[in-house]
XYZ file of C-alpha atoms in Angstrom:
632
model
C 0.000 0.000 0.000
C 1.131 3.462 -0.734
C -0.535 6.591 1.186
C -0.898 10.131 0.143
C -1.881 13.234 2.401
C -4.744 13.431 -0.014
C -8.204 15.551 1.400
C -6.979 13.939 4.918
C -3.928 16.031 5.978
C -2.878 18.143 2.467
C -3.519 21.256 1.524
C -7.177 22.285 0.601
C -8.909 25.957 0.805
C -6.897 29.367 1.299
C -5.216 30.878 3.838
C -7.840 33.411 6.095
C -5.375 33.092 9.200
C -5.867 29.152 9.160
C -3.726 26.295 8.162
C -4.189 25.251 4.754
C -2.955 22.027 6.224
C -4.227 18.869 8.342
C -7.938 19.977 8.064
C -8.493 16.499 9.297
C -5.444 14.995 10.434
C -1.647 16.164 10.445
C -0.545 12.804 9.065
C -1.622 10.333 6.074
C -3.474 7.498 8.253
C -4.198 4.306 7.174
C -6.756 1.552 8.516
C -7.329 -1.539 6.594
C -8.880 -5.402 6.693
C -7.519 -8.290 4.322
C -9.889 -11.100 4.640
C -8.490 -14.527 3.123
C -10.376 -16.980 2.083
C -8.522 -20.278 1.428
C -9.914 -23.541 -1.036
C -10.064 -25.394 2.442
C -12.913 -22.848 3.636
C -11.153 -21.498 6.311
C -11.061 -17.793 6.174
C -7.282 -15.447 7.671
C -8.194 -11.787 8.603
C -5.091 -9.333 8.129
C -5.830 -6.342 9.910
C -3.576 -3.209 10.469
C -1.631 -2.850 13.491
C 1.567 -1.775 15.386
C 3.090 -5.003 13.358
C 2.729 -3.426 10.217
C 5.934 -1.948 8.965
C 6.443 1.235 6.160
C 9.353 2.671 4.628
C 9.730 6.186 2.527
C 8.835 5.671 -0.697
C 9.982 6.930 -4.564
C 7.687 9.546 -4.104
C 9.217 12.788 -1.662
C 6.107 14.848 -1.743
C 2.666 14.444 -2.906
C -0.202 17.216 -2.408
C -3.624 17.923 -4.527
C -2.779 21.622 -4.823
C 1.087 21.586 -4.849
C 1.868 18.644 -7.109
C 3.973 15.169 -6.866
C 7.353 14.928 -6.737
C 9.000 11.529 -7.103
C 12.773 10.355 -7.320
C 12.805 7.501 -9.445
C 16.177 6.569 -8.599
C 14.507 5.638 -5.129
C 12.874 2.211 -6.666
C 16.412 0.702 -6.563
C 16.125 -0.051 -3.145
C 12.332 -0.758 -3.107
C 12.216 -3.437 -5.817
C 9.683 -6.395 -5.130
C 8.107 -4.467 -1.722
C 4.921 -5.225 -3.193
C 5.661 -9.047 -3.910
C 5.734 -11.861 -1.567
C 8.531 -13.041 0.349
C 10.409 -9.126 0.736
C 12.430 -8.421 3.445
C 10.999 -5.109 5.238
C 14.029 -5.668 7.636
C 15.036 -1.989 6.978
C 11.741 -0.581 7.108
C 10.842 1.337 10.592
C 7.521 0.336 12.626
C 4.516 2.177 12.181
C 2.636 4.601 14.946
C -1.029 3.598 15.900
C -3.731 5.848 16.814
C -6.573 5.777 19.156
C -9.506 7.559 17.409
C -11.599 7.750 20.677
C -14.816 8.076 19.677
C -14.693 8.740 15.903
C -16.836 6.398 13.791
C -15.788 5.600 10.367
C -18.020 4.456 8.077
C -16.534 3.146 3.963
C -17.010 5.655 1.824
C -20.696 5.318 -0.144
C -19.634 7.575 -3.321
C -18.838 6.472 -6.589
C -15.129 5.781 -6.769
C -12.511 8.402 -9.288
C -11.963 7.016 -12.235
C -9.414 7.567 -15.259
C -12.098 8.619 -17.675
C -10.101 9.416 -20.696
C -6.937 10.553 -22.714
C -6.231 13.298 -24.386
C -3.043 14.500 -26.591
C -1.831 17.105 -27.200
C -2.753 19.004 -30.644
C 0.970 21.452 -30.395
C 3.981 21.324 -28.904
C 5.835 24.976 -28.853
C 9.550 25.660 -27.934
C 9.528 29.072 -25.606
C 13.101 30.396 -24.140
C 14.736 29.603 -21.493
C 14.438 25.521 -22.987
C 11.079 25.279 -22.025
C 8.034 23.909 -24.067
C 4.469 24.604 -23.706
C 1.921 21.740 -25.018
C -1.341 22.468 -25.545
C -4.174 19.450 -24.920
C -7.225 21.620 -26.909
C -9.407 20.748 -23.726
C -9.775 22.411 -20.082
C -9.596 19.218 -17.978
C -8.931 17.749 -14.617
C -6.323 14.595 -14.363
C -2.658 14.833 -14.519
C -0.137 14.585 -16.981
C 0.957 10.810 -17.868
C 5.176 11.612 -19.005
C 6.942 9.055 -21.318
C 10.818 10.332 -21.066
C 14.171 9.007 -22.059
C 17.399 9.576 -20.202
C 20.254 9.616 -17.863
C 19.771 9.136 -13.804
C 19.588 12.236 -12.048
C 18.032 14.418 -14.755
C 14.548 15.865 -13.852
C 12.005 17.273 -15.619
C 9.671 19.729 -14.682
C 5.944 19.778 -15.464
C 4.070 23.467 -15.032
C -0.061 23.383 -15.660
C -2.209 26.111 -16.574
C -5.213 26.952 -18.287
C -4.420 29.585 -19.824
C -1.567 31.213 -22.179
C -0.289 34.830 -21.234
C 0.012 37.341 -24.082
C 3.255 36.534 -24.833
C 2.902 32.526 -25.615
C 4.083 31.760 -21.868
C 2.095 29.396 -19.489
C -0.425 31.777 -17.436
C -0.644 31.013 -13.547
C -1.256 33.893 -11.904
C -4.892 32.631 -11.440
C -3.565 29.376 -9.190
C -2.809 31.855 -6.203
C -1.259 29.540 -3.625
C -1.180 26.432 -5.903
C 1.837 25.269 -7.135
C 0.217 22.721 -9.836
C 3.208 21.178 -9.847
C 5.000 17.868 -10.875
C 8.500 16.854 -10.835
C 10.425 13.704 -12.078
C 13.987 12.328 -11.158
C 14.871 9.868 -13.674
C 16.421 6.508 -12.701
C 17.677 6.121 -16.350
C 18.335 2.846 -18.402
C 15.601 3.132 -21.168
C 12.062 4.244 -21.397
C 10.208 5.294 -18.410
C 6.877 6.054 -18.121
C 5.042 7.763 -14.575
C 1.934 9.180 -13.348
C 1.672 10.776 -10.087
C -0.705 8.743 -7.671
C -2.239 11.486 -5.264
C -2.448 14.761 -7.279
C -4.459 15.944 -9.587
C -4.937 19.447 -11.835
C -6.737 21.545 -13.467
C -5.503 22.529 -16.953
C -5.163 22.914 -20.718
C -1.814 23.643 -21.156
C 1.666 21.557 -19.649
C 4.764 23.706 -19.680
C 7.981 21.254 -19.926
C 10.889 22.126 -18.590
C 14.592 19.713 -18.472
C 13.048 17.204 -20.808
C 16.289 15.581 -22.142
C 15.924 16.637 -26.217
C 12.853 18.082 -27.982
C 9.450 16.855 -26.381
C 7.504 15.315 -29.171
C 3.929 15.509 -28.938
C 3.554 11.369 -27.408
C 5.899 12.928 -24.054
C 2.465 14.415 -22.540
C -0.838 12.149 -22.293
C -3.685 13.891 -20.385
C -5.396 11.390 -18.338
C -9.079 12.833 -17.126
C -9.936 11.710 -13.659
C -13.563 12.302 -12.490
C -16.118 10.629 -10.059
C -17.815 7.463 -11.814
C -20.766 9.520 -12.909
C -21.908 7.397 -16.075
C -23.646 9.612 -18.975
C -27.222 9.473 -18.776
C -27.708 12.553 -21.426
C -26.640 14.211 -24.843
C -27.899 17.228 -26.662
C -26.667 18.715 -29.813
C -28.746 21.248 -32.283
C -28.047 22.726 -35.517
C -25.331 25.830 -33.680
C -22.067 24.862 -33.774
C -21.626 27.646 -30.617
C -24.485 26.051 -28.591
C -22.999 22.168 -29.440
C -19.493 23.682 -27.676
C -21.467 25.267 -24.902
C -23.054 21.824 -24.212
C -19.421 20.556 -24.015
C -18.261 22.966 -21.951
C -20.894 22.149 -19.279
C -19.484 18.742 -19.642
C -16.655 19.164 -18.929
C -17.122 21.222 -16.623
C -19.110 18.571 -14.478
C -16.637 16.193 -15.210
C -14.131 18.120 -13.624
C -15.544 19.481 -10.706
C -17.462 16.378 -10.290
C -14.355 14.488 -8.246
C -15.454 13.264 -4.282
C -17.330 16.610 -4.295
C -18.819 19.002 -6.064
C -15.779 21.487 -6.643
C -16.182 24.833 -7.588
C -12.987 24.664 -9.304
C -10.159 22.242 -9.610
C -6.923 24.868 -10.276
C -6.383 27.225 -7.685
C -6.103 26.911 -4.170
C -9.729 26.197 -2.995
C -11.506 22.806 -4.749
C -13.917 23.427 -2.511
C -17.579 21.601 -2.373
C -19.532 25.263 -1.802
C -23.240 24.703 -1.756
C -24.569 27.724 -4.301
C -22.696 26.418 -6.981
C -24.494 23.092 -6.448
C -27.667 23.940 -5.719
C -28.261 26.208 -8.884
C -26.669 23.569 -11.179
C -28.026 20.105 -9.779
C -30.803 19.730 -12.336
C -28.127 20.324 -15.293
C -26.422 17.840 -13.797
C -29.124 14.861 -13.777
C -29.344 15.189 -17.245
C -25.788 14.914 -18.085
C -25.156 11.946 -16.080
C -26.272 9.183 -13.339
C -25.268 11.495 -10.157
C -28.116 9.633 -7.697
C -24.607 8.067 -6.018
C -23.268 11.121 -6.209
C -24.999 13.258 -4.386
C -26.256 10.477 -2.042
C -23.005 10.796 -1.005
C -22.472 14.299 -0.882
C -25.979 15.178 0.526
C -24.805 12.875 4.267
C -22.551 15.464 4.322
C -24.521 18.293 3.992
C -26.105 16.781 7.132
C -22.837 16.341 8.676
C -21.658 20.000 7.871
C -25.079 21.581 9.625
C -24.672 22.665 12.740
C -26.659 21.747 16.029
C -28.962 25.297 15.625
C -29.751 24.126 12.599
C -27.533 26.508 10.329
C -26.093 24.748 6.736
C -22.828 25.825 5.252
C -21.479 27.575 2.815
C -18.856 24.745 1.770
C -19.380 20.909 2.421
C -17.302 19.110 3.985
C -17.209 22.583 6.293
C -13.772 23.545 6.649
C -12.342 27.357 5.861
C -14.985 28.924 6.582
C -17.706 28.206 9.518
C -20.308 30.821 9.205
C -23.846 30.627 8.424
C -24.647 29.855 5.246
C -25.467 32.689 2.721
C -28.838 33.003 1.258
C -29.220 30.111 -1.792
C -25.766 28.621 -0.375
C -27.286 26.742 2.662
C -30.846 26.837 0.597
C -28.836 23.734 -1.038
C -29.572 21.184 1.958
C -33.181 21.798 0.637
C -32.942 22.183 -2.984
C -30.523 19.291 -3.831
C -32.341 16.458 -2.300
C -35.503 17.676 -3.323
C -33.754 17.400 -6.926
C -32.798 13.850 -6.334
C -36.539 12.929 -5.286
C -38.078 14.587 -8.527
C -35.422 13.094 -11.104
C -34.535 9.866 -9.145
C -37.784 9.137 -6.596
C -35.226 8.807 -3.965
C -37.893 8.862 -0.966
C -35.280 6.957 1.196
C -32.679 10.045 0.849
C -35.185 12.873 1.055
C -36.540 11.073 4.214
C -32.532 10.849 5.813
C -32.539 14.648 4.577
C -35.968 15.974 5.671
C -35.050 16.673 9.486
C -31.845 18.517 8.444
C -33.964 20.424 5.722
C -36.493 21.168 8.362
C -34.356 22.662 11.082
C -32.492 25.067 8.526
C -35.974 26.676 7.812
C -36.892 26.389 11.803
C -33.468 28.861 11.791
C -34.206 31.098 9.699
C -37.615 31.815 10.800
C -36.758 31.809 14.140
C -34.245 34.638 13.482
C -36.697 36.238 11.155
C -40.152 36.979 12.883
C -40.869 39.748 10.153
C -40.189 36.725 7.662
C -37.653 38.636 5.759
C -34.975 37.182 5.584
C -32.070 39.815 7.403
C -30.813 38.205 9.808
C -28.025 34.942 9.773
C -27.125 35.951 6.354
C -24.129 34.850 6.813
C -21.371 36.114 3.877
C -24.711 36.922 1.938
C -22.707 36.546 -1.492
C -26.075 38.011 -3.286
C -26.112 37.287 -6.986
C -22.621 36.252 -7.319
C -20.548 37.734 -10.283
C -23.651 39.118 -11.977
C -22.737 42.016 -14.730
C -23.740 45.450 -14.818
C -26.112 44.801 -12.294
C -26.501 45.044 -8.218
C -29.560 43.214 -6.852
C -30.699 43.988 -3.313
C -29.654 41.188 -1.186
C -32.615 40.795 0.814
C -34.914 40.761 -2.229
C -33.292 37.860 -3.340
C -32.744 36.007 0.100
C -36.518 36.268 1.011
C -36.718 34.892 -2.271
C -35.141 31.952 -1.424
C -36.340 31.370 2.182
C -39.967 31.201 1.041
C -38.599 28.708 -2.046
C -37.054 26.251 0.375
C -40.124 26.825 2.784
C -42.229 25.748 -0.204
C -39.805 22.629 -0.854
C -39.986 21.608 2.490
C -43.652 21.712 2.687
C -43.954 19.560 -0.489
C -41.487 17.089 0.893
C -43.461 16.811 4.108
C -46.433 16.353 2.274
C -44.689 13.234 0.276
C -43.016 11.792 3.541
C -46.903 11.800 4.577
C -45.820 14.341 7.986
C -49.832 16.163 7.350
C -49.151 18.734 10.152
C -45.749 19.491 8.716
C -46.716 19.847 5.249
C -50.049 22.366 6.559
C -47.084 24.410 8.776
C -44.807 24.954 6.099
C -47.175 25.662 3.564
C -48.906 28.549 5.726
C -45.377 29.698 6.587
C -44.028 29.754 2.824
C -47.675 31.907 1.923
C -46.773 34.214 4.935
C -42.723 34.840 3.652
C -44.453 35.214 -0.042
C -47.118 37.831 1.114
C -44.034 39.802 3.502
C -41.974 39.791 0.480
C -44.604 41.517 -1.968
C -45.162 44.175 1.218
C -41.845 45.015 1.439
C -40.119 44.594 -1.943
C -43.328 44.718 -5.082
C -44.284 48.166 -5.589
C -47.826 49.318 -6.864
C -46.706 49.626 -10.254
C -45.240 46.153 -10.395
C -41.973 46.808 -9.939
C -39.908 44.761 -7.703
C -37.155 46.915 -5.249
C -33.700 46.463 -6.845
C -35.424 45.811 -10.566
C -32.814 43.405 -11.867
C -33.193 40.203 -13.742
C -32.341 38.102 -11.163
C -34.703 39.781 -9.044
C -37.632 39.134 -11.496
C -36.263 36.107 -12.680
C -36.873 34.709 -9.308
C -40.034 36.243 -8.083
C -41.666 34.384 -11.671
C -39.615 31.396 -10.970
C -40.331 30.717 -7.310
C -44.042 31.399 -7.848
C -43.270 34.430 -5.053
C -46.517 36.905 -6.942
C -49.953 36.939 -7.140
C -51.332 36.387 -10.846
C -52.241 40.215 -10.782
C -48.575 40.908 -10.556
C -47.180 38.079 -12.947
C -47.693 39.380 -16.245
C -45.950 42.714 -15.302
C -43.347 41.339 -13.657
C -42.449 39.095 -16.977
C -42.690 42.993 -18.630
C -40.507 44.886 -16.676
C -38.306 41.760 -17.436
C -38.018 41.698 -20.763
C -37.816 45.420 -20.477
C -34.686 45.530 -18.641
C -33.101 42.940 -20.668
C -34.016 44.882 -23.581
C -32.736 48.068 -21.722
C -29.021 46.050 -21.840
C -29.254 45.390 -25.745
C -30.711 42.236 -25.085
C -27.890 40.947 -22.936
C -28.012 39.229 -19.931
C -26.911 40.450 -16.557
C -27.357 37.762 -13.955
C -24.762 36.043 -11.996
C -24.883 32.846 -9.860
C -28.831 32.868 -8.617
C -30.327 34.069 -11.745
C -28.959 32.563 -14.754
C -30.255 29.076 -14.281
C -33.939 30.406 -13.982
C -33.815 33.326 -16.829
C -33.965 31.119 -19.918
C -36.483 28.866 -18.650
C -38.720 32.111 -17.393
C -38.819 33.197 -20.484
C -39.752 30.156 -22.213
C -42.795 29.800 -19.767
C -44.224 33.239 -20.039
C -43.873 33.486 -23.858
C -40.735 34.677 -24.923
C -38.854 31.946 -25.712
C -37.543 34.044 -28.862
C -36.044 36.017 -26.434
C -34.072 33.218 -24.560
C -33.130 32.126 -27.690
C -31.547 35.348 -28.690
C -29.687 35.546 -25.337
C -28.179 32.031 -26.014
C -27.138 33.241 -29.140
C -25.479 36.062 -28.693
C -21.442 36.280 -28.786
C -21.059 39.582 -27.677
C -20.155 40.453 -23.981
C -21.848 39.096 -21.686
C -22.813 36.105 -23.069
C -21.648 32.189 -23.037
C -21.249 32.558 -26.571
C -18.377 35.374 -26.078
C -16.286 32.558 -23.700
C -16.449 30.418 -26.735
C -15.557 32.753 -29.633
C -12.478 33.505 -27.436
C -11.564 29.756 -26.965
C -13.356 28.470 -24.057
C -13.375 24.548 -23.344
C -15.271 24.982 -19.843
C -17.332 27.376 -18.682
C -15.637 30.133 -16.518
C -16.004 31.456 -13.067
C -16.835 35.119 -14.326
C -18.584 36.372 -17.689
C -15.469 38.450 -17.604
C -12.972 36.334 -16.695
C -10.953 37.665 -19.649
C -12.233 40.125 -22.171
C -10.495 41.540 -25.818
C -10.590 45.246 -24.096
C -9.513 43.917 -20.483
C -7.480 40.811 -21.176
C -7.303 38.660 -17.800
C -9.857 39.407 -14.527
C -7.885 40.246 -11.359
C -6.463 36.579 -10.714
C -7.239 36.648 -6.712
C -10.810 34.927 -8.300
C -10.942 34.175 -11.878
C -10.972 30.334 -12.584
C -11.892 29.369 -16.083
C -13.224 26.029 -15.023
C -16.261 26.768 -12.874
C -19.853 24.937 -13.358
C -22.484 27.625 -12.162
C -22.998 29.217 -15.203
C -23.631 26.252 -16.928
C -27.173 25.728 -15.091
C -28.054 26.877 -18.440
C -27.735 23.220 -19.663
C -31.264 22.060 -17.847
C -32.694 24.295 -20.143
C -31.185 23.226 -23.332
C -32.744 19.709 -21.710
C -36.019 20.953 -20.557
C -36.911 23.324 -23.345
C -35.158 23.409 -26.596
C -35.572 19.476 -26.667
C -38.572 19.326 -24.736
C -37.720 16.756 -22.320
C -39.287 17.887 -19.282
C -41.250 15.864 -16.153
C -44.431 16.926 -14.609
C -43.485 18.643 -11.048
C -46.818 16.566 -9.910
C -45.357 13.486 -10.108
C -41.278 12.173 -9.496
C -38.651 9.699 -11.216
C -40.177 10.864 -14.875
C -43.314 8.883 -14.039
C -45.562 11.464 -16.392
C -43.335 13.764 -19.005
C -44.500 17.282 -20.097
C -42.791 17.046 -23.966
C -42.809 20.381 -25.010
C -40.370 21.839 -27.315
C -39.608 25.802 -27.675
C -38.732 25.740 -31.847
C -35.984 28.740 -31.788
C -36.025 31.187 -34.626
C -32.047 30.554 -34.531
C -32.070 27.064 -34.950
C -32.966 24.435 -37.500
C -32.953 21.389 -35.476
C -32.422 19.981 -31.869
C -32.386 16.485 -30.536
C -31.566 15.294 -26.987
C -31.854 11.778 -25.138
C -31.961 11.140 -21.651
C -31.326 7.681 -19.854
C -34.015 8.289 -17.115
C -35.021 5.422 -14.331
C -37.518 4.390 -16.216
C -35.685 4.068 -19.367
C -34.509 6.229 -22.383
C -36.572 9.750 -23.352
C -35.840 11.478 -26.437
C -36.734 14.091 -28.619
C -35.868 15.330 -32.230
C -37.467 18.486 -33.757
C -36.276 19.212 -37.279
C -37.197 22.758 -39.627
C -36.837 22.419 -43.251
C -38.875 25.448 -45.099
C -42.599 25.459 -43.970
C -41.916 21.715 -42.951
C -41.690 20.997 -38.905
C -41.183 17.164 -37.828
C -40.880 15.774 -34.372
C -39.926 12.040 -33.287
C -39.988 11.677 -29.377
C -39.406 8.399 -27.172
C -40.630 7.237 -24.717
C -40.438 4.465 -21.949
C -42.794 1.926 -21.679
C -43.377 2.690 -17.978
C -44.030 6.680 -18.571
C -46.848 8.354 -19.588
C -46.744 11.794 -21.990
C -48.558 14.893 -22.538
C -46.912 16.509 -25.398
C -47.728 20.093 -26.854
């Protein structure tokens, strides 16, 4: 067995006056259980203890964020360790620990998988005897290196995502991240290595002491990701909107690895809960995540604290605050998810209590029901554009969403006085938040999208107040030359609002559009995943301040459920869960000629094909034997 510090004791997060260290221990620890079973039926147990023996391996250092490094010439005096009948006489014993009373339970994820290869499509020679190759792809994994040479000579590999200006490998954006690898070769002929406990987030591997020119078979990308399998594809007639469905992806793919990562470059990899909750449904239809989030979902529970508050980031370490508004909203949202695209009642019944005593905190600090107080970092609508939406607009929002979820949940888990409780307590937040923040001419305080956006989409107004609400909309997105300016919170819900409330033209256009701000604008400039910011580098600007601009960051995909939902038509009636009745109802865009999309559901495959030629409109749909379909 070889051990890494891995999530255990390496380096995870940023700085804030903590250790960026030993979050859970100061020491790679190590507990494991051979069981033998022999022909004769009688059965050895080999179990780790203080006669277990260990000995410094090739590898010198090994951390997620900082890199491997790993002496080669060290296997010399290592050779058959893993074989029967080695002498560990030169090894040293091993220290045991007492973990009191910790429980450890096996870990009830998927496991990481090498998902794919990728090569590189250039190799370029820059000074100093350095070479930059270039994969074409924004990916998580490491770099597999195939080198020939003498012992003693090491080569360096550099990642990045980005290239600077002048053709050299841009890091600035990794803050305290290293992103690192270095090989000592033990020389004698071909060798080939992979590090074992770090991975990266990249496009680009600068090479530096290679021994000769690096030809374009030294680098192999390997793509590591949790065993999510692929449950979805959609592609339509837009080569830009094909690329923005492969960006999402990717971007899942990536950040999809033990947790859901905001980002997998810099210094944080963190699992916060606002990037998950808004892009959860995007993520069912890309892949199986039911394991997934099964997993991740126990430790939402285990992150809450005893008052009842959620976290911002799960597991909770860095920061151990309240959760902001739509950040800790994701102990509701995201199991809710899993019941209406999975009909996991056995997980939103382990979740329920947790999701209950988050609202029982907020409305116990809230008696006006709006929601100001435990805010926590109240992030607001994170990295929106040209716009500033009033924070407490958009948290009241939320609490009387997640009050709502909670009473429907109730009312499934068959808890009658719950489900009446919550249900009067979401109508009372709804009817305080129209008091306070709708004014008599429709107009809600703050007047951004996201604001609207979320009123329409969290049923939050009265029908009086809908269709002027979906005005003043449209309105201000005309008022930004039909651009978009939401940020985290609103840009999952704007296309589909539209869509609903008849101007689905108009959603179209904003998918369409390649001029800033606008997913198309990441892609004309070369994007392979989405990025953090809309501006995380711009022709007039060139890079975003690099204390916070990854260009691997899912939120601003949540677009994706809509490509799903409404371009293809593959959408589920919110009566019923697991796909049990589907709603097919395609929106035919004025920009696009065709659009197809399948979706492995749990009750079998769902698809959809719409197809334009002249006056001529055709549409083939699928679907499973066990699912009934209202289509219009």
């Amino acid at each position: 067995l070889q051990m890494g510090d891995g999530w255990y004791s390496g380096e995870i997060g940023w700085g804030h006056g903590c250790s960026l260290r030993d979050h859970y221990g100061q020491v790679p620890r190590l507990l494991a259980q051979l069981v033998v079973d022999f022909q004769d039926g009688t059965q050895t147990t080999i179990a780790s203890d203080k006669t277990w023996r260990s000995s410094p391996s090739a590898i010198v250092t090994s951390d997620f964020l900082m890199g491997e490094v790993y002496d080669a010439r060290r296997e010399a005096a290592l050779t058959g360790w893993d074989q029967p009948g080695f002498n560990d006489a030169a090894w040293t014993g091993v220290e045991v620990q007492d973990l009191g009373e910790v429980t450890l339970v096996a870990g009830p994820g998927p496991a990481v998988v090498k998902w794919g290869e990728l090569k590189p499509l250039s190799v370029k020679a820059k000074p100093g005897g350095t070479h930059i190759l270039d994969l074409g792809q924004n990916m998580v994994g490491f770099a597999r290196l195939r080198v020939r040479g003498q012992a003693g000579q090491t080569v360096i590999l550099r990642f990045g995502e980005m290239i600077n200006p002048d053709g050299t490998l841009y890091t600035d954006n990794l803050r305290r991240a290293r992103a690192t690898d270095q090989y000592t070769l033990k020389g004698g002929g071909e060798e080939i290595w992979e590090p074992k406990f770090s991975f990266h987030g990249f496009r680009y591997v600068e090479v530096t002491g290679y021994p000769g020119e690096p030809s374009a078979d030294a680098i192999t990308g390997i793509v590591l990701t949790s065993d999510t399998p692929q449950a979805g594809t959609f592609e339509c007639s837009s080569a830009m909107v094909n690329q923005l469905q492969s960006n999402i992806v990717w971007g899942q793919r990536g950040n999809f690895l033990e947790v859901p990562t905001d980002c997998p470059q810099r210094d944080e990899r963190l699992g916060w809960m606002g990037d998950a909750q808004i892009f959860a449904r995007t993520a069912t239809y890309n892949a199986d995540v039911a394991a997934f989030f099964k997993k991740w979902t126990l430790d939402v529970i285990d992150a809450q604290s005893p008052q009842g508050a959620f976290s911002d980031i799960v597991p909770r370490i860095i920061l151990d605050s309240t959760a902001a508004p739509a950040w800790g909203d994701a102990g509701v949202i995201v199991p809710m998810t899993m019941y209406e695209v999975y009909g996991d009642r056995a997980l939103l019944a382990r979740q329920y209590p947790s999701m209950k005593k988050w609202i029982d905190y907020l409305d116990a600090a809230n008696p006006d029901h709006l929601w100001r107080q435990q805010v926590g970092n109240n992030f607001g609508d994170w990295l929106s554009v040209g716009a500033d939406a009033k924070k407490d607009v958009l948290s009241t929002a939320y609490f009387a969403h997640s009050t709502s979820l909670v009473a429907r949940a109730a009312a499934i888990l068959d808890f009658k006085e719950d489900a009446a409780r919550y249900t009067q307590l979401a109508e009372t937040i709804k009817s305080a938040y129209n008091r306070e923040f709708v004014a008599e001419d429709f107009t809600i305080a703050g007047g951004t999208q996201t604001a609207y956006v979320l009123a329409l989409s969290f049923d939050l107004l009265p029908d009086a107040k809908r269709a002027a609400a979906v005005e003043h909309l449209v309105k201000d997105i005309h008022a930004h030359n039909d651009h978009l300016t939401t940020g985290f919170l609103g840009v999952g819900h704007l296309l589909p609002v539209l869509s609903r409330h008849g101007h689905a033209d108009l959603a179209g256009k904003l998918l369409l559009n390649d001029t800033f701000p606008s997913w198309g604008y990441s892609i004309r400039h070369g994007a392979t995943t989405i990025w953090e910011r809309w501006n995380g580098w711009t022709a007039e600007h060139g890079f975003f301040d690099p204390g916070m601009n990854s260009f691997n960051h899912y939120a601003l995909g949540s677009v994706g459920e809509w490509l799903y939902r409404y371009v293809a038509g593959i959408n589920a009636d919110p009566r019923t869960s697991a796909y049990e009745r589907l709603i097919l109802h395609p929106r035919i865009l004025p920009g696009l000629t065709y659009a197809k999309a399948q979706y492995d559901s749990v009750r079998g495959r769902i698809a959809s094909h719409w197809q334009r030629k002249g006056d001529q409109l055709t549409w083939q749909v699928t679907i499973p034997p066990t699912a009934t379909a209202l289509a219009r």
